[in-house]
Coordinates of C-alpha atoms in Angstrom, one line a residue:
M1 CA 41.4 -71.0 73.4
T2 CA 44.3 -72.1 71.3
E3 CA 42.3 -74.7 69.5
S4 CA 39.5 -72.2 68.6
I5 CA 42.2 -69.8 67.2
V6 CA 43.6 -72.6 65.0
R7 CA 40.1 -73.6 63.9
G8 CA 39.6 -70.1 62.5
A9 CA 43.1 -69.9 61.0
M10 CA 42.6 -73.2 59.1
G11 CA 39.6 -71.8 57.3
R12 CA 36.3 -73.4 56.3
G13 CA 35.6 -74.2 60.0
R14 CA 37.9 -77.3 60.3
P15 CA 40.1 -77.5 63.5
S16 CA 43.8 -78.3 63.0
K17 CA 44.8 -81.8 63.9
V18 CA 47.8 -80.4 65.7
A19 CA 46.0 -77.9 67.9
G20 CA 45.7 -80.2 70.9
R21 CA 49.4 -81.1 70.7
R22 CA 50.9 -77.7 70.8
S23 CA 53.2 -76.7 73.6
G24 CA 52.3 -73.7 75.8
A25 CA 55.0 -71.6 74.2
A26 CA 53.7 -72.4 70.7
A27 CA 50.2 -71.5 71.7
V28 CA 51.3 -68.1 73.0
V29 CA 53.2 -67.4 69.7
S30 CA 50.2 -68.5 67.7
L31 CA 47.9 -66.3 69.7
F32 CA 50.2 -63.3 69.1
F33 CA 50.2 -63.8 65.3
V34 CA 46.4 -64.2 65.1
L35 CA 45.8 -61.1 67.1
L36 CA 48.3 -59.3 64.8
A37 CA 46.3 -60.5 61.8
C38 CA 43.1 -59.3 63.4
G39 CA 44.3 -55.7 63.6
D40 CA 42.6 -52.7 65.2
D41 CA 39.4 -50.9 64.3
A42 CA 39.2 -47.3 63.3
N43 CA 38.7 -46.2 66.9
G44 CA 41.7 -48.1 68.3
G45 CA 39.7 -51.1 69.5
S46 CA 39.7 -54.7 68.3
A47 CA 38.4 -55.5 64.9
G48 CA 37.3 -58.9 66.1
S49 CA 38.6 -61.7 68.2
A50 CA 40.1 -64.7 66.4
A51 CA 38.7 -66.9 69.1
T52 CA 35.1 -65.6 69.0
G53 CA 34.9 -64.6 65.3
G54 CA 34.4 -60.9 66.1
S55 CA 31.0 -59.1 66.1
G56 CA 29.9 -60.5 62.8
E57 CA 30.1 -57.1 61.2
S58 CA 32.5 -56.0 58.5
P59 CA 35.4 -54.2 60.3
A60 CA 36.5 -50.7 59.5
P61 CA 39.5 -50.2 57.2
V62 CA 42.7 -50.9 59.2
A63 CA 44.5 -48.0 60.6
G64 CA 48.0 -47.5 59.2
A65 CA 49.2 -48.7 55.8
N66 CA 45.7 -49.2 54.3
A67 CA 43.8 -46.4 56.0
G68 CA 43.5 -44.6 52.6
T69 CA 42.4 -47.7 50.6
C70 CA 39.0 -46.3 49.7
S71 CA 40.5 -43.0 48.5
Q72 CA 42.9 -44.6 46.1
S73 CA 42.1 -43.8 42.5
A74 CA 44.8 -46.1 41.1
I75 CA 45.2 -49.4 42.9
T76 CA 48.9 -50.5 42.6
Y77 CA 50.6 -53.4 44.2
A78 CA 53.4 -51.3 45.8
D79 CA 51.3 -48.5 47.2
V80 CA 48.1 -50.3 48.2
I81 CA 48.1 -54.1 47.9
A82 CA 51.6 -54.9 49.4
P83 CA 50.9 -53.0 52.6
L84 CA 47.5 -54.6 52.9
I85 CA 48.8 -58.1 52.4
A86 CA 51.7 -57.5 54.8
E87 CA 49.4 -56.4 57.6
R88 CA 46.4 -58.7 57.0
C89 CA 47.8 -61.9 55.4
L90 CA 51.5 -62.4 56.0
P91 CA 51.1 -63.1 59.8
C92 CA 50.0 -66.6 58.6
H93 CA 50.9 -66.8 54.8
S94 CA 54.6 -66.0 54.9
S95 CA 57.3 -68.4 53.6
A96 CA 59.4 -67.4 56.6
L97 CA 56.9 -69.2 58.9
E98 CA 57.0 -72.9 59.6
G99 CA 55.0 -75.4 61.6
D100 CA 52.6 -74.1 64.2
A101 CA 53.7 -70.5 63.5
R102 CA 51.7 -70.7 60.3
L103 CA 48.5 -70.9 62.4
G104 CA 47.1 -73.7 60.1
A105 CA 47.9 -71.9 56.8
P106 CA 48.5 -74.6 54.1
V107 CA 52.2 -75.2 53.4
G108 CA 53.2 -73.4 50.2
V109 CA 50.3 -71.0 50.2
D110 CA 52.4 -67.9 50.7
F111 CA 51.8 -64.3 49.7
D112 CA 55.3 -62.7 50.1
T113 CA 55.6 -61.3 46.6
E114 CA 53.3 -59.9 43.9
A115 CA 53.9 -63.1 41.8
L116 CA 52.8 -65.3 44.7
V117 CA 49.7 -63.1 45.3
L118 CA 48.7 -63.4 41.6
Q119 CA 49.5 -67.2 41.6
H120 CA 47.0 -67.7 44.4
G121 CA 44.7 -64.9 43.1
D122 CA 41.6 -67.2 42.5
R123 CA 41.8 -68.6 46.1
I124 CA 42.3 -65.1 47.6
M125 CA 39.4 -63.7 45.6
V126 CA 37.0 -66.4 46.9
R127 CA 38.2 -66.5 50.6
A128 CA 39.0 -62.9 51.2
V129 CA 36.7 -61.0 48.8
V130 CA 33.7 -63.2 48.2
D131 CA 33.3 -65.4 51.3
R132 CA 35.0 -62.9 53.6
T133 CA 36.4 -65.8 55.7
M134 CA 40.0 -64.6 55.5
P135 CA 41.8 -63.3 57.6
P136 CA 40.1 -65.6 60.2
G137 CA 38.0 -63.8 62.7
S138 CA 38.8 -60.4 61.1
P139 CA 37.6 -60.3 57.5
L140 CA 38.6 -57.5 55.1
S141 CA 36.6 -54.3 55.3
D142 CA 34.5 -53.3 52.3
C143 CA 37.3 -50.8 51.3
E144 CA 40.0 -53.4 51.6
A145 CA 38.0 -56.0 49.7
A146 CA 37.1 -53.6 46.9
A147 CA 40.8 -52.6 46.5
L148 CA 41.9 -56.2 46.4
Q149 CA 39.2 -57.2 44.0
Q150 CA 40.0 -54.3 41.7
F151 CA 43.7 -55.2 41.7
L152 CA 43.1 -59.0 41.1
E153 CA 40.6 -58.4 38.3
A154 CA 42.8 -55.8 36.6
Q155 CA 45.7 -58.3 36.6
G156 CA 43.4 -61.1 35.4
A157 CA 42.3 -58.9 32.5
A158 CA 45.9 -58.5 31.2
D159 CA 47.3 -61.0 28.7
C160 CA 48.7 -63.9 30.7
V161 CA 51.3 -66.5 29.7
A162 CA 50.9 -69.8 31.5
D163 CA 54.1 -71.2 32.9
C164 CA 54.5 -74.7 34.4
S165 CA 58.3 -74.9 34.1
G166 CA 59.5 -77.2 36.8
R167 CA 56.0 -77.5 38.3
S168 CA 53.8 -80.6 38.5
C169 CA 50.9 -79.0 40.4
G170 CA 49.3 -75.8 41.5
S171 CA 48.6 -72.6 39.5
D172 CA 50.1 -71.9 36.1
G173 CA 50.0 -68.2 36.9
C174 CA 47.0 -67.6 34.6
S175 CA 44.1 -69.2 36.6
G176 CA 44.9 -72.5 35.0
S177 CA 46.6 -75.6 36.6
C178 CA 49.9 -77.4 36.2
G179 CA 48.3 -80.6 37.6
E180 CA 46.8 -82.0 40.7
C181 CA 48.2 -84.0 43.6
T182 CA 46.8 -87.4 44.6
G183 CA 47.3 -89.8 47.5
G184 CA 46.7 -87.2 50.2
L185 CA 49.7 -85.1 49.0
I186 CA 49.4 -81.3 48.7
C187 CA 51.1 -78.8 46.4
D188 CA 53.9 -76.7 47.9
A189 CA 55.1 -73.3 46.8
D190 CA 57.5 -74.8 44.3
G191 CA 54.7 -76.7 42.5
S192 CA 55.7 -80.1 43.9
C193 CA 53.4 -82.7 45.5
V194 CA 54.4 -83.2 49.1
A195 CA 52.8 -84.6 52.2
G196 CA 51.1 -82.2 54.5
S197 CA 48.3 -81.7 57.1
C198 CA 45.9 -79.9 54.8
T199 CA 42.4 -81.4 54.7
P200 CA 40.5 -80.9 51.4
D201 CA 37.1 -79.3 51.9
C202 CA 34.5 -79.7 49.2
V203 CA 31.4 -79.4 51.3
G204 CA 28.8 -77.5 49.2
R205 CA 31.2 -77.4 46.3
S206 CA 31.0 -79.5 43.1
C207 CA 34.0 -77.9 41.3
G208 CA 37.0 -75.7 41.7
D209 CA 39.7 -75.6 44.4
D210 CA 39.4 -77.9 47.4
G211 CA 41.5 -75.6 49.6
C212 CA 44.6 -77.9 49.4
G213 CA 45.6 -77.4 45.8
G214 CA 43.3 -80.1 44.6
S215 CA 39.9 -80.0 42.9
C216 CA 36.4 -80.5 44.0
G217 CA 35.4 -81.7 40.5
S218 CA 34.9 -80.4 37.0
C219 CA 31.9 -79.1 35.2
G220 CA 30.2 -80.6 32.1
S221 CA 30.0 -79.3 28.6
G222 CA 28.5 -75.8 28.4
Q223 CA 29.0 -75.1 32.1
A224 CA 31.6 -73.2 34.1
C225 CA 32.6 -73.2 37.8
S226 CA 31.4 -70.2 39.8
L227 CA 33.4 -68.6 42.6
D228 CA 31.3 -70.5 45.2
G229 CA 32.1 -73.9 43.6
R230 CA 28.9 -74.5 41.7
C231 CA 28.6 -75.6 38.1
E232 CA 26.5 -73.0 36.2
C233 CA 25.4 -72.5 32.6
A234 CA 28.3 -70.8 30.7
P235 CA 27.0 -68.1 28.4
D236 CA 28.3 -68.5 24.9
C237 CA 28.5 -65.4 22.7
S238 CA 31.5 -66.4 20.6
G239 CA 30.9 -65.0 17.1
R240 CA 27.6 -63.4 18.1
D241 CA 26.8 -59.7 18.5
C242 CA 23.2 -60.2 19.6
G243 CA 20.5 -62.7 20.5
D244 CA 20.4 -65.4 23.1
D245 CA 23.6 -66.4 25.0
G246 CA 22.3 -70.0 25.6
C247 CA 21.7 -69.4 29.3
G248 CA 18.6 -67.2 29.1
G249 CA 20.6 -64.0 28.8
S250 CA 21.6 -61.8 25.8
C251 CA 24.7 -61.4 23.7
G252 CA 23.7 -57.8 23.0
N253 CA 21.2 -55.7 21.2
C254 CA 21.3 -54.2 17.7
T255 CA 21.2 -50.4 17.3
G256 CA 18.7 -48.3 15.4
T257 CA 16.6 -50.3 12.9
D258 CA 19.1 -53.1 12.6
F259 CA 17.8 -56.6 13.3
C260 CA 19.5 -59.8 14.8
D261 CA 19.7 -62.8 12.4
V262 CA 19.7 -66.4 13.4
Q263 CA 23.6 -66.4 13.5
G264 CA 23.5 -63.7 16.1
L265 CA 24.7 -60.9 13.8
C266 CA 23.2 -57.5 13.5
R267 CA 21.9 -56.8 10.0
C268 CA 20.9 -53.5 8.4
V269 CA 17.2 -53.1 7.4
P270 CA 17.0 -51.4 3.9
D271 CA 14.8 -48.3 3.9
C272 CA 13.3 -47.2 0.6
G273 CA 10.1 -45.5 1.9
G274 CA 9.1 -42.8 -0.6
K275 CA 12.2 -43.5 -2.8
V276 CA 12.4 -44.8 -6.4
C277 CA 16.2 -44.5 -6.7
G278 CA 19.3 -43.7 -4.6
D279 CA 20.8 -45.4 -1.5
D280 CA 18.7 -47.7 0.6
G281 CA 20.7 -47.0 3.8
C282 CA 22.5 -50.4 3.8
G283 CA 24.8 -50.0 0.8
G284 CA 22.2 -51.1 -1.7
S285 CA 19.9 -49.2 -4.1
C286 CA 16.2 -48.2 -4.1
G287 CA 16.2 -48.3 -7.9
L288 CA 18.1 -47.2 -11.0
C289 CA 17.0 -44.3 -13.3
P290 CA 16.8 -44.8 -17.1
I291 CA 19.8 -43.7 -19.2
G292 CA 19.9 -40.0 -19.5
E293 CA 18.1 -39.4 -16.2
G294 CA 19.3 -38.8 -12.7
C295 CA 17.9 -39.3 -9.2
S296 CA 16.3 -36.3 -7.6
A297 CA 17.7 -34.8 -4.4
D298 CA 15.0 -36.5 -2.3
A299 CA 15.2 -39.7 -4.4
S300 CA 11.5 -39.5 -5.0
A301 CA 11.8 -39.3 -8.8
C302 CA 14.1 -39.8 -11.8
E303 CA 14.7 -36.5 -13.6
C304 CA 15.9 -35.8 -17.1
V305 CA 19.5 -34.5 -17.2
P306 CA 20.0 -31.8 -19.9
N307 CA 23.0 -32.6 -22.3
C308 CA 24.7 -29.7 -24.1
G309 CA 28.1 -31.4 -24.6
S310 CA 31.2 -31.1 -22.5
A311 CA 34.4 -29.0 -22.4
G312 CA 35.9 -28.9 -25.8
A313 CA 32.8 -30.4 -27.4
T314 CA 30.1 -27.9 -26.6
Y315 CA 26.7 -27.9 -28.2
N316 CA 26.0 -24.4 -29.5
C317 CA 22.7 -25.4 -31.2
G318 CA 20.1 -28.1 -31.2
D319 CA 18.1 -29.9 -28.5
D320 CA 19.4 -30.5 -24.9
G321 CA 17.5 -33.9 -24.7
C322 CA 15.0 -32.7 -22.2
G323 CA 12.8 -30.4 -24.3
G324 CA 15.1 -27.4 -24.1
S325 CA 17.8 -25.9 -26.4
C326 CA 21.5 -25.7 -26.4
G327 CA 23.1 -22.4 -27.4
V328 CA 21.1 -20.6 -30.1
G329 CA 18.7 -23.5 -30.4
T330 CA 17.5 -23.6 -34.1
C331 CA 20.0 -22.4 -36.7
G332 CA 18.9 -20.1 -39.6
G333 CA 19.9 -17.5 -42.2
A334 CA 23.2 -18.1 -43.8
T335 CA 24.0 -21.0 -41.4
P336 CA 20.8 -23.1 -41.3
Y337 CA 22.5 -26.4 -40.3
C338 CA 23.3 -27.6 -36.7
K339 CA 26.4 -29.5 -37.7
T340 CA 28.4 -32.0 -35.6
T341 CA 32.0 -31.0 -35.4
V342 CA 35.1 -33.3 -35.6
T343 CA 35.5 -32.9 -31.8
G344 CA 31.9 -34.0 -31.1
G345 CA 30.5 -30.6 -30.4
R346 CA 27.7 -28.8 -32.5
M347 CA 27.7 -25.4 -34.2
C348 CA 25.6 -23.7 -36.9
A349 CA 27.0 -24.1 -40.4
A350 CA 26.2 -22.9 -44.0
T351 CA 26.5 -26.4 -45.4
C352 CA 26.3 -29.9 -44.0
T353 CA 26.2 -33.5 -45.4
A354 CA 24.0 -35.9 -43.4
D355 CA 25.7 -39.2 -42.4
C356 CA 23.6 -42.2 -41.3
G357 CA 26.0 -44.9 -42.3
G358 CA 25.1 -48.0 -40.3
K359 CA 22.8 -46.0 -38.0
V360 CA 19.1 -46.8 -37.3
C361 CA 18.6 -44.0 -34.9
G362 CA 20.2 -40.8 -33.5
D363 CA 21.6 -37.6 -35.0
D364 CA 22.5 -37.6 -38.7
G365 CA 25.2 -34.9 -38.0
C366 CA 23.2 -32.1 -39.4
G367 CA 20.4 -31.7 -36.9
G368 CA 18.2 -34.4 -38.4
S369 CA 17.6 -38.1 -37.5
C370 CA 18.7 -41.4 -38.9
G371 CA 16.4 -44.4 -39.6
P372 CA 13.0 -45.1 -38.1
G373 CA 14.2 -44.6 -34.6
C374 CA 13.7 -46.9 -31.6
G375 CA 10.5 -48.4 -30.2
A376 CA 9.0 -48.0 -26.8
G377 CA 11.3 -49.4 -24.0
D378 CA 14.4 -48.9 -26.1
Y379 CA 17.0 -46.2 -26.3
C380 CA 19.5 -45.1 -28.9
D381 CA 23.1 -45.6 -27.9
A382 CA 26.1 -43.5 -29.0
S383 CA 26.7 -45.7 -32.1
G384 CA 23.2 -45.2 -33.4
Q385 CA 21.8 -48.6 -32.4
C386 CA 18.6 -49.3 -30.5
Q387 CA 19.2 -51.0 -27.1
C388 CA 16.8 -52.3 -24.5
A389 CA 16.3 -49.7 -21.7
P390 CA 16.6 -51.3 -18.2
S391 CA 13.5 -50.6 -16.1
C392 CA 14.6 -50.3 -12.5
V393 CA 12.8 -47.2 -11.3
G394 CA 11.6 -47.9 -7.8
V395 CA 13.1 -51.4 -8.1
A396 CA 16.0 -52.4 -5.8
C397 CA 16.5 -56.0 -7.0
G398 CA 15.4 -58.6 -9.5
D399 CA 15.1 -58.5 -13.3
N400 CA 15.6 -55.2 -15.1
G401 CA 13.5 -56.2 -18.2
C402 CA 16.6 -56.6 -20.4
G403 CA 18.0 -59.8 -19.0
G404 CA 20.1 -58.1 -16.4
S405 CA 19.5 -57.2 -12.7
C406 CA 18.4 -54.1 -10.9
G407 CA 20.6 -55.1 -7.9
S408 CA 21.2 -57.9 -5.3
C409 CA 20.1 -58.0 -1.7
A410 CA 22.3 -58.1 1.4
E411 CA 22.9 -61.3 3.3
G412 CA 19.9 -62.1 5.5
T413 CA 17.4 -60.6 3.1
S414 CA 15.7 -61.7 -0.1
C415 CA 14.1 -60.0 -3.2
N416 CA 10.4 -59.8 -3.1
S417 CA 8.6 -57.9 -5.9
G418 CA 11.7 -55.7 -6.5
S419 CA 12.3 -54.9 -2.8
C420 CA 14.9 -56.5 -0.5
E421 CA 13.0 -57.8 2.5
C422 CA 14.0 -59.9 5.5
T423 CA 12.5 -63.4 5.4
A424 CA 11.7 -64.8 8.8
D425 CA 12.9 -68.4 9.2
C426 CA 12.0 -70.6 12.1
T427 CA 12.7 -73.9 10.3
G428 CA 13.8 -76.4 13.0
R429 CA 13.6 -73.7 15.7
E430 CA 11.1 -73.4 18.6
C431 CA 12.6 -70.4 20.3
G432 CA 15.0 -67.5 19.8
S433 CA 15.4 -65.1 16.9
D434 CA 13.5 -65.7 13.6
G435 CA 16.3 -63.8 11.8
C436 CA 14.3 -60.7 11.2
G437 CA 14.0 -59.2 14.7
G438 CA 11.1 -61.4 15.6
S439 CA 10.9 -64.5 17.7
C440 CA 10.3 -68.2 17.0
G441 CA 8.9 -68.7 20.4
S442 CA 9.9 -68.7 24.1
C443 CA 10.7 -71.5 26.5
D444 CA 8.5 -72.4 29.5
G445 CA 9.6 -72.9 33.1
A446 CA 13.2 -73.6 33.8
L447 CA 14.0 -74.3 30.2
V448 CA 16.4 -72.1 28.3
C449 CA 16.9 -71.5 24.6
N450 CA 20.2 -72.6 23.2
S451 CA 21.9 -71.2 20.1
A452 CA 20.3 -73.9 17.9
G453 CA 16.8 -72.6 18.8
S454 CA 15.9 -75.5 21.0
C455 CA 14.4 -75.3 24.5
V456 CA 16.7 -77.4 26.8
E457 CA 17.0 -78.0 30.5
Q458 CA 19.6 -76.1 32.3
C459 CA 21.3 -78.9 34.1
V460 CA 22.5 -78.1 37.6
G461 CA 25.0 -80.5 38.9
S462 CA 24.5 -81.9 42.4
C463 CA 27.3 -83.2 44.6
A464 CA 25.4 -83.2 47.9
G465 CA 26.9 -85.9 50.1
K466 CA 29.4 -86.9 47.3
V467 CA 33.1 -86.3 47.0
C468 CA 33.6 -88.2 43.8
G469 CA 31.7 -89.5 40.8
D470 CA 29.3 -87.9 38.3
D471 CA 27.4 -84.8 39.3
G472 CA 24.4 -85.7 37.1
C473 CA 25.3 -83.2 34.4
G474 CA 28.3 -84.7 32.8
G475 CA 30.7 -83.1 35.3
S476 CA 32.5 -84.6 38.3
C477 CA 32.2 -84.3 42.0
G478 CA 35.9 -84.9 42.4
S479 CA 38.5 -87.6 42.1
C480 CA 39.8 -90.0 44.6
A481 CA 43.4 -90.2 45.8
A482 CA 45.8 -92.8 44.5
G483 CA 44.9 -96.1 46.1
Q484 CA 41.2 -95.1 46.5
S485 CA 38.2 -96.0 44.4
C486 CA 34.8 -94.2 44.2
N487 CA 31.9 -96.0 45.5
A488 CA 28.4 -94.3 45.6
G489 CA 30.1 -90.9 45.8
S490 CA 32.6 -91.8 48.5
C491 CA 36.3 -92.5 48.2
E492 CA 37.3 -95.8 49.7
W493 CA 40.8 -96.9 50.5
G494 CA 42.1 -100.2 49.0
D495 CA 43.4 -103.1 51.0
Y496 CA 47.1 -102.4 51.8
S497 CA 49.4 -104.3 54.2
F498 CA 52.6 -103.2 55.8
A499 CA 54.6 -106.3 55.1
A500 CA 53.6 -106.6 51.4
D501 CA 53.3 -103.0 50.3
V502 CA 55.1 -100.6 52.7
F503 CA 58.1 -102.4 54.2
P504 CA 59.8 -103.0 50.9
L505 CA 60.0 -99.2 50.5
F506 CA 62.3 -98.9 53.5
D507 CA 65.4 -100.5 51.9
G508 CA 67.0 -97.1 51.6
C509 CA 66.5 -96.5 55.4
V510 CA 68.2 -99.8 56.5
G511 CA 71.1 -100.2 54.1
L512 CA 73.4 -103.2 53.6
A513 CA 75.9 -102.7 56.4
P514 CA 75.1 -104.0 60.0
N515 CA 75.3 -100.5 61.5
T516 CA 73.5 -98.4 58.9
C517 CA 70.8 -95.9 59.9
H518 CA 67.7 -97.9 61.1
S519 CA 69.3 -101.3 61.0
S520 CA 69.3 -103.6 64.0
G521 CA 72.8 -102.6 64.8
L522 CA 72.3 -98.8 65.0
Q523 CA 68.6 -98.2 65.4
A524 CA 68.8 -94.4 64.9
Q525 CA 66.2 -92.6 67.0
D526 CA 65.4 -96.0 68.5
L527 CA 63.8 -97.1 65.3
D528 CA 64.6 -100.6 64.0
L529 CA 63.4 -101.2 60.4
S530 CA 65.4 -104.4 59.8
S531 CA 62.3 -106.7 59.7
A532 CA 58.7 -106.1 58.9
A533 CA 57.4 -107.3 62.3
T534 CA 59.9 -105.1 64.3
A535 CA 59.3 -102.1 62.1
Y536 CA 55.5 -102.4 62.3
S537 CA 55.6 -102.6 66.1
Q538 CA 57.9 -99.5 66.4
L539 CA 55.9 -97.4 63.9
V540 CA 52.2 -97.9 64.4
G541 CA 50.9 -96.2 67.6
A542 CA 54.5 -95.5 68.7
A543 CA 55.6 -92.1 69.9
S544 CA 58.4 -90.3 68.1
T545 CA 61.6 -90.0 70.1
Q546 CA 62.6 -87.0 68.0
C547 CA 59.3 -85.2 68.4
T548 CA 57.8 -86.5 71.6
N549 CA 54.4 -85.0 71.1
R550 CA 53.9 -86.7 67.8
T551 CA 53.1 -90.3 66.9
R552 CA 55.0 -92.1 64.2
V553 CA 52.0 -93.7 62.6
V554 CA 48.4 -93.0 63.6
A555 CA 46.2 -95.6 62.0
G556 CA 43.6 -94.0 59.7
D557 CA 45.2 -90.6 59.8
A558 CA 48.2 -90.0 57.5
A559 CA 48.1 -86.2 58.2
A560 CA 48.7 -86.9 61.9
S561 CA 51.5 -89.4 61.3
Y562 CA 55.0 -88.1 61.8
L563 CA 56.4 -90.8 59.5
V564 CA 54.8 -88.9 56.6
N565 CA 56.3 -85.6 57.7
K566 CA 59.8 -87.1 57.9
L567 CA 59.6 -88.9 54.5
S568 CA 58.3 -85.7 52.8
G569 CA 60.4 -83.2 54.7
V570 CA 57.4 -81.1 55.7
D571 CA 56.5 -79.8 59.1
M572 CA 59.3 -81.7 60.9
C573 CA 60.3 -80.8 64.5
F574 CA 63.9 -80.9 63.4
G575 CA 66.4 -83.1 61.6
S576 CA 66.6 -84.2 58.0
R577 CA 64.2 -85.5 55.4
M578 CA 64.4 -89.3 55.2
P579 CA 66.1 -91.3 53.9
K580 CA 68.9 -89.1 55.1
G581 CA 71.4 -88.4 52.3
G582 CA 69.4 -90.7 50.0
T583 CA 66.9 -90.3 47.2
P584 CA 63.5 -89.2 48.6
L585 CA 60.6 -91.6 48.0
S586 CA 58.7 -90.9 44.8
A587 CA 55.1 -89.5 44.8
A588 CA 53.9 -93.0 43.9
D589 CA 55.6 -94.5 46.9
M590 CA 54.3 -91.8 49.2
A591 CA 50.8 -92.4 47.9
I592 CA 51.2 -96.1 48.9
I593 CA 52.3 -95.2 52.4
T594 CA 49.4 -92.7 52.7
A595 CA 46.9 -95.2 51.5
W596 CA 48.2 -97.9 53.9
I597 CA 47.8 -95.5 56.9
E598 CA 44.4 -94.2 55.8
S599 CA 43.1 -97.8 55.3
G600 CA 43.9 -98.7 58.9
A601 CA 47.7 -99.4 58.9
N602 CA 47.2 -103.1 58.6
P603 CA 50.3 -105.4 59.4

């Protein structure tokens, strides 16, 4: 029964290597904590046995601290998440628990504080919310999972500042990594690589977390790792408001009559239906009226605008320019002349001297005209000179007939016979937008259209039966530990020997004096490391005198070797980390020892 409990507590269905070696007391304590983690159902019964895995159905919300989870409108850490974590997770994932009391929970994977919960947020989301494999034998109810997911996603949406100060591995606090451990080492809560009994699990996963702080591999360009550890096409909508996202989906749709251009930007479609002037709806023009005319209210025509002067320069006589009269119209009697005043106005006067100096057209100042006047297509300006009259009625762009322009077209459109029109462009494109709301074609089968308008295969990486090497799509199925090499998707240990590679690392355990630590004179804990032959015989296959149910070195299994625990200071029965009072072995040295054990612990 104890072993099945540990199997569930370890996660991913792998039994603990220490399950069979527990004492009866440890097994009872373990069973107590697992049953505590399982909780009660809403009717006071069991929410599922850790040994049997429960009924297979999602349990009801736990009674007590989290009974109101579903009714929470605002999910806060203090009111909802902290009580949930305390009741459902801390029986295994507490920093106060050590050794067998952790029920197989990886060392350093603790959830005592909000910061630690967020640090392990990605793993919690996968195991507790998506896979529903945690807590073992008693997964979260729908209410609990929804509350936890809402909290984690809300925290992930906030601005995050990565922090790897003093950390060489594990989370950077923002879903990134401070590094990965190699050589069989795992990442502890302080972000240091230490030895441990965690067994990486990448079965069915080609990327993401391996369950021990390491990685199952990385994805190739244009791909992202899903929650279930698979490399999938990563939609790319950067700088795009609409159109294809490169994975067969959409970056969005344009509103109204707007169209999506080849750059993925929504463009306005000019509308000049029934208009000869005025706004085209996109900031451009449907045409310009001749000088002296204005655009009608419905923009369907250009209309003459009567001109009878302005304030301080009023026309009290003469023509209004549109066939009508200003003021009295025609002067007569004692004041027969419509004379231009010094302020620019007009009034009837008894005498008037015509003035056409330098003028070829326009008013002579006395109601008459100067010169021969202007020809067709010309107009008389204020100085009495004939000028070309631009012809832009009903024309939004192009030549105005006088060497100027009637207007320019917006980006994405071009001028065609005086109208701004979108010009479809499928040059070099076999799919996707033509830039005018149409399509350059669609892709067949499993092909998808990328942002360049090409139909390409959506590569799906495969790591079936592989723990390292290429996934076939430019990504990786994982990396091997230090001292290992990848061969046909499998990590293989190198050829290490105790005498040449490991024994020289024990200098700090023997010392120079005759009676120091593990010298032949003292032999602390009945362990003599004074010579390679003696040390080998007392390590490989030999029981520990300090922890009698443990073996100092188990050939082929570093995680079950108590030597690794003593050198790393992790999961020791009691005592000090070795070398006692000295400098701990470096990660590189620990990797050599691990590789030597895993490769068979050769002499």
